[in-house]
Structures are given as structure tokens and as C-alpha cells.
CSV table of C-alpha atoms in Angstrom, one decimal:
chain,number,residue,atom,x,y,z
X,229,UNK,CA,-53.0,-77.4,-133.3
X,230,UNK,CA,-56.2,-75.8,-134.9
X,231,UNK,CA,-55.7,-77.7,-137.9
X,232,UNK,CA,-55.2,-81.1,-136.0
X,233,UNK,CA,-58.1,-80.2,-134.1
X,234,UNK,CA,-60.2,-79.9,-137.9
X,235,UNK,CA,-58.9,-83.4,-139.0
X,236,UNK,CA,-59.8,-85.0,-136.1
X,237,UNK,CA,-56.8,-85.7,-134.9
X,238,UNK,CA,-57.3,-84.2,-131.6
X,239,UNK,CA,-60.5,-83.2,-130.0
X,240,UNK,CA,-59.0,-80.0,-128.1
X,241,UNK,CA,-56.2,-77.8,-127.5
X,242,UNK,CA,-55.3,-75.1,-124.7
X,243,UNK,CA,-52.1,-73.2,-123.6
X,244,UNK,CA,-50.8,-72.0,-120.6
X,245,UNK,CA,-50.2,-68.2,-120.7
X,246,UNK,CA,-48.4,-65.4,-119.2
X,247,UNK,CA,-49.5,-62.9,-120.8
X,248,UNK,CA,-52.6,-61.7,-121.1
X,249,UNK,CA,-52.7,-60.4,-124.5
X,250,UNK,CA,-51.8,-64.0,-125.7
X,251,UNK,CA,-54.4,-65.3,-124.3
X,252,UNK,CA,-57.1,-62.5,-126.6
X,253,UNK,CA,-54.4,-64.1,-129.6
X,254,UNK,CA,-54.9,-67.7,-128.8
X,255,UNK,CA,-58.5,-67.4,-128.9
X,256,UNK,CA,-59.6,-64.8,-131.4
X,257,UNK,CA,-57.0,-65.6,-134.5
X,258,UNK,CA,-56.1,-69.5,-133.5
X,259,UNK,CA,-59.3,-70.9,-131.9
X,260,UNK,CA,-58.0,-72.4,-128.6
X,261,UNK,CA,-60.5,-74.5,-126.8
X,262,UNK,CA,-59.3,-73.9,-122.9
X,263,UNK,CA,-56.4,-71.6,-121.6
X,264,UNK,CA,-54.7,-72.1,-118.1
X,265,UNK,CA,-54.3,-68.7,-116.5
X,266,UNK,CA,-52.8,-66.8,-113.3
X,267,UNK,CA,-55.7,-66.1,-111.2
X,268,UNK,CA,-56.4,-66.0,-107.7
X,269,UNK,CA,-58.6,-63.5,-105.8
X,270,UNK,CA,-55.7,-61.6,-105.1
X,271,UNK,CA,-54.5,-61.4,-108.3
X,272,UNK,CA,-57.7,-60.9,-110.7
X,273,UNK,CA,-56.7,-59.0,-114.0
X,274,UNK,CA,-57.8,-61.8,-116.4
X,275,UNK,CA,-61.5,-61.2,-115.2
X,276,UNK,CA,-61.5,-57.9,-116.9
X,277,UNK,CA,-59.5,-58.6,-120.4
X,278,UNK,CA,-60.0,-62.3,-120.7
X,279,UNK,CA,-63.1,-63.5,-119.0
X,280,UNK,CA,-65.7,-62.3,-121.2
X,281,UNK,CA,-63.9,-63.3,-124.3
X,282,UNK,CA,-63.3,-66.9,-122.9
X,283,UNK,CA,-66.9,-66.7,-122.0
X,284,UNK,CA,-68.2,-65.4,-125.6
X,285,UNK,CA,-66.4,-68.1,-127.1
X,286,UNK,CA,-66.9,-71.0,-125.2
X,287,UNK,CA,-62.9,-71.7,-123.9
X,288,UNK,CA,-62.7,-72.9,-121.0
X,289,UNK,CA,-60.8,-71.4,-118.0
X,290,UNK,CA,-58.0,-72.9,-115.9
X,291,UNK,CA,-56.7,-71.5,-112.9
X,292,UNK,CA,-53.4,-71.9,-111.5
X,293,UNK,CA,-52.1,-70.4,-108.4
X,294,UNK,CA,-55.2,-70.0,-106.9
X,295,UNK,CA,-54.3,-69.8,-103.3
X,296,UNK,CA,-51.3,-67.2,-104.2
X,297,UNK,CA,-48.5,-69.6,-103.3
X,298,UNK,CA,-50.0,-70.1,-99.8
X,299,UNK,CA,-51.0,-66.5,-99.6
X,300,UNK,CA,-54.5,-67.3,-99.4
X,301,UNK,CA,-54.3,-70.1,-97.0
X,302,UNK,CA,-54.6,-68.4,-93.6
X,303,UNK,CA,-51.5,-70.3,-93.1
X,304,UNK,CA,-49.0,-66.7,-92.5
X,305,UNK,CA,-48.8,-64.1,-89.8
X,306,UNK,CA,-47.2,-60.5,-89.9
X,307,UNK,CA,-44.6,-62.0,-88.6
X,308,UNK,CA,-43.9,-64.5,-91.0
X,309,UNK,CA,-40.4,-64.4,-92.9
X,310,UNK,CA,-39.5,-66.6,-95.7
X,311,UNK,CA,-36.0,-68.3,-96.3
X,312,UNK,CA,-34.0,-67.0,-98.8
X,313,UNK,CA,-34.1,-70.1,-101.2
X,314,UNK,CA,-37.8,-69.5,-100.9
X,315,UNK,CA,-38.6,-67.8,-103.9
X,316,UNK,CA,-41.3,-65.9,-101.6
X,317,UNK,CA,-38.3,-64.2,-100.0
X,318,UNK,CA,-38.2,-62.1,-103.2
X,319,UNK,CA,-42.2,-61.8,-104.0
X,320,UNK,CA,-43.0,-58.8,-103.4
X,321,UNK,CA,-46.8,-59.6,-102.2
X,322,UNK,CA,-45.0,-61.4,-99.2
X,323,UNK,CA,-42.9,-58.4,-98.0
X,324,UNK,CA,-43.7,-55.3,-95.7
X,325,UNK,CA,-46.9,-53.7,-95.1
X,326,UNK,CA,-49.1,-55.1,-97.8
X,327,UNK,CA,-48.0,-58.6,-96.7
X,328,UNK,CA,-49.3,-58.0,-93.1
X,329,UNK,CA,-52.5,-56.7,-94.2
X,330,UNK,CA,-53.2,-59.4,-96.8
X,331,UNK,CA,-52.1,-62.0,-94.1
X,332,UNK,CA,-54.7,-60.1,-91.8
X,333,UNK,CA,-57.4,-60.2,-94.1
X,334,UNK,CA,-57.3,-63.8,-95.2
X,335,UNK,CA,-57.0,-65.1,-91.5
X,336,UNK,CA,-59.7,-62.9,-90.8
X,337,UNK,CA,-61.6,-64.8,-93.1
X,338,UNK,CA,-62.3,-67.1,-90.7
X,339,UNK,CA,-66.0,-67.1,-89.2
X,340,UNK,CA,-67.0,-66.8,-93.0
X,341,UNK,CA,-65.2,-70.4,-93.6
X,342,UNK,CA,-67.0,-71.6,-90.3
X,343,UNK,CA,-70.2,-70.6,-91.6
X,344,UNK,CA,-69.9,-73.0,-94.4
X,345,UNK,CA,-68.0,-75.6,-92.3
X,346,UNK,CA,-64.8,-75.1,-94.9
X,347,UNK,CA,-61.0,-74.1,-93.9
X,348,UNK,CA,-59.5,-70.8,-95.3
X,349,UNK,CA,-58.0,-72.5,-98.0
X,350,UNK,CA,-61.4,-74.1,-98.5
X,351,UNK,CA,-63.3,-71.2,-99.0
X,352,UNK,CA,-60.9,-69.1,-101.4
X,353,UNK,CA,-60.9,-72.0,-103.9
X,354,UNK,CA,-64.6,-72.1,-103.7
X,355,UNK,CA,-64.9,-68.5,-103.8
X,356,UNK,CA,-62.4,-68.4,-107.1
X,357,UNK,CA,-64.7,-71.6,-108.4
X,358,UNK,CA,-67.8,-69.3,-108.3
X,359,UNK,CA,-66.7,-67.4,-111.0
X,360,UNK,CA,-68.3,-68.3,-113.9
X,361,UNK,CA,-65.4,-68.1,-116.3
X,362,UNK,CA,-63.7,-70.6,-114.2
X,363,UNK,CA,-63.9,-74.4,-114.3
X,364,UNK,CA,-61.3,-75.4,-112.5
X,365,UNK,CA,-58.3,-74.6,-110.7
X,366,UNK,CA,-54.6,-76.3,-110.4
X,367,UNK,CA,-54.1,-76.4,-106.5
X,368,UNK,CA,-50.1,-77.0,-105.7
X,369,UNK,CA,-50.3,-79.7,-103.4
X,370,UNK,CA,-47.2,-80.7,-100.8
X,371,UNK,CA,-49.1,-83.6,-98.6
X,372,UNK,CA,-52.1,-85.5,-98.7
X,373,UNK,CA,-54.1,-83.4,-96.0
X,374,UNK,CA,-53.1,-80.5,-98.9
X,375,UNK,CA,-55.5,-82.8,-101.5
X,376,UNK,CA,-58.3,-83.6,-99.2
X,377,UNK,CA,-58.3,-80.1,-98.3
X,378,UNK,CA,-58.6,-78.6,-101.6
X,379,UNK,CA,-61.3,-81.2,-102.6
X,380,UNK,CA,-63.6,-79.8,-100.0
X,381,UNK,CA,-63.6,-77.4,-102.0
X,382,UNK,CA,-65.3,-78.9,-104.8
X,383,UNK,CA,-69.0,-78.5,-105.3
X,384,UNK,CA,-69.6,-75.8,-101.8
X,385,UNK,CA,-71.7,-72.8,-103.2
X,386,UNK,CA,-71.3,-69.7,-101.3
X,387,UNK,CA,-73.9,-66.8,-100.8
X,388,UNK,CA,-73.6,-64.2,-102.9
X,389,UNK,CA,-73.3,-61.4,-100.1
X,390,UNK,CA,-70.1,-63.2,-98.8
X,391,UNK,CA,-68.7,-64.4,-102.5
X,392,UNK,CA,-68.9,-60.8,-102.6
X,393,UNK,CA,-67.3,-59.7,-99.4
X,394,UNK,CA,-64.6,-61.5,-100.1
X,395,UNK,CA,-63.8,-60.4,-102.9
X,396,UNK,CA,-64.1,-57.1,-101.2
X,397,UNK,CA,-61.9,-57.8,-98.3
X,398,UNK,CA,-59.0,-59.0,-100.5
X,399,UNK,CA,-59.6,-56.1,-103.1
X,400,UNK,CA,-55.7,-54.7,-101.6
């Protein structure tokens, strides 16, 4: 792809990763341009090993999963449960305690989302768009309210002291 990219064949060329480590490869010894990532403010291990390196070298950051396969949404209780041809039903981030305290926290997020006149969901992908490394995010979307929702999304800035709380809040 590298080499397409030199002839002017193509003007970029990214990768979706798993791994981490692949990521580092992909950009230090073949030159990838932009690299779609699992990252969510739940779920934040790329900001330490692949952020700055992204950064250093200009790739561009995409997120996917960035409300935690409805984790982040506000949507869930303690009380929720999950069919079993839900693949949630077998994540372990949406069973027992830590599930009730991360369902908790983000509902709790609330009066922080009315602040800015966003919903939950709202205010996570605008919190996960603040980070510089990040240009943008791949929502999964099930309706059209689900779009228009995650558009509000687009262009809100948050204050620092609360980008920051919740990021503390959610630090489970």
C-alpha cells in the first residue's frame, strides 16, 4: 500500500487493528496514514502506547466503539440483563459488580450532559472527540434518532475541569 501510495496511485492508506503493537508496526516500518482503533473512555490503552506515536507522525486516529457497545449511553441499570444471543451476555464489562458501577457512573453523568444541553451518549463522544489524537469516531447506529443523536455530538467543546472528571469518573 506504501508503495501505491509513492506512485500516486492512492493518496492514503489505514488499517483497522486489534492489536496494539500492530498499530506501532503499521506506522513506524510501513508508513500508514490513519489507523481505526478500540477506544472509548472506558477502554483507553491506545492513549498510552499509540497516541503519541500517531501524533509524532501525523496518522490520523479513528475510533470505533466509542460508546462501549451501549455501555456509555446511560441507556442500562444494575438491573439490566442481556439475552443470551446478545454477545453482551458473555462481555465481561456487562456482568456483576463492575457492570452496576459503570452503569451508575455513566447515568450519573447526567447534570454534566445538561450543563451543555447534550444526552449521555452526547457527551461521551464529545468527551472521546476532545482528545487530540482523535479525529473521529465510528458510532454503531440502530435508528435514525441513534444518528441525530451522535451528530450532536459534533463540534460541542467541553471545559476542561469536566473533560477531566469524566474521565475520572469512568477511570473503573
Amino acid at each position: 500500500l506504501e508503495d501505491l501510495r509513492r506512485e500516486g496511485n492512492i493518496r492514503y492508506w489505514g488499517a483497522s487493528i486489534q492489536r496494539l503493537e500492530d498499530g506501532r508496526f503499521l506506522i513506524e516500518e510501513r508508513g500508514a496514514q490513519v489507523l481505526q482503533v478500540l477506544y472509548n473512555i472506558l477502554d483507553r490503552a491506545a492513549e498510552e502506547e499509540l497516541f503519541p506515536l500517531a501524533e509524532t507522525h501525523g496518522v490520523g486516529i479513528i475510533c470505533r466503539v466509542p460508546l462501549s457497545s451501549g455501555l456509555l449511553t446511560g441507556k442500562f441499570t444494575e438491573d439490566t440483563t442481556f439475552p443470551e444471543d446478545d454477545n453482551r451476555s458473555r462481555n465481561p464489562m456487562f456482568q456483576g459488580e463492575r457492570f452496576k458501577k459503570i452503569a451508575a457512573t455513566v447515568r450519573g453523568l447526567g447534570p454534566i450532559a445538561e450543563k451543555y444541553s447534550l444526552t449521555i451518549p452526547q457527551l461521551v463522544l464529545a468527551v472521546t472527540l476532545a482528545h487530540p489524537a482523535v479525529h473521529c469516531t465510528i458510532v454503531g447506529i440502530k435508528s435514525p434518532q441513534q444518528i441525530e443523536d451522535a451528530a450532536g455530538a459534533m463540534g460541542k467543546c467541553i471545559e476542561r475541569e469536566d473533560y477531566f472528571a469524566i474521565r475520572n469518573a469512568l477511570s473503573l
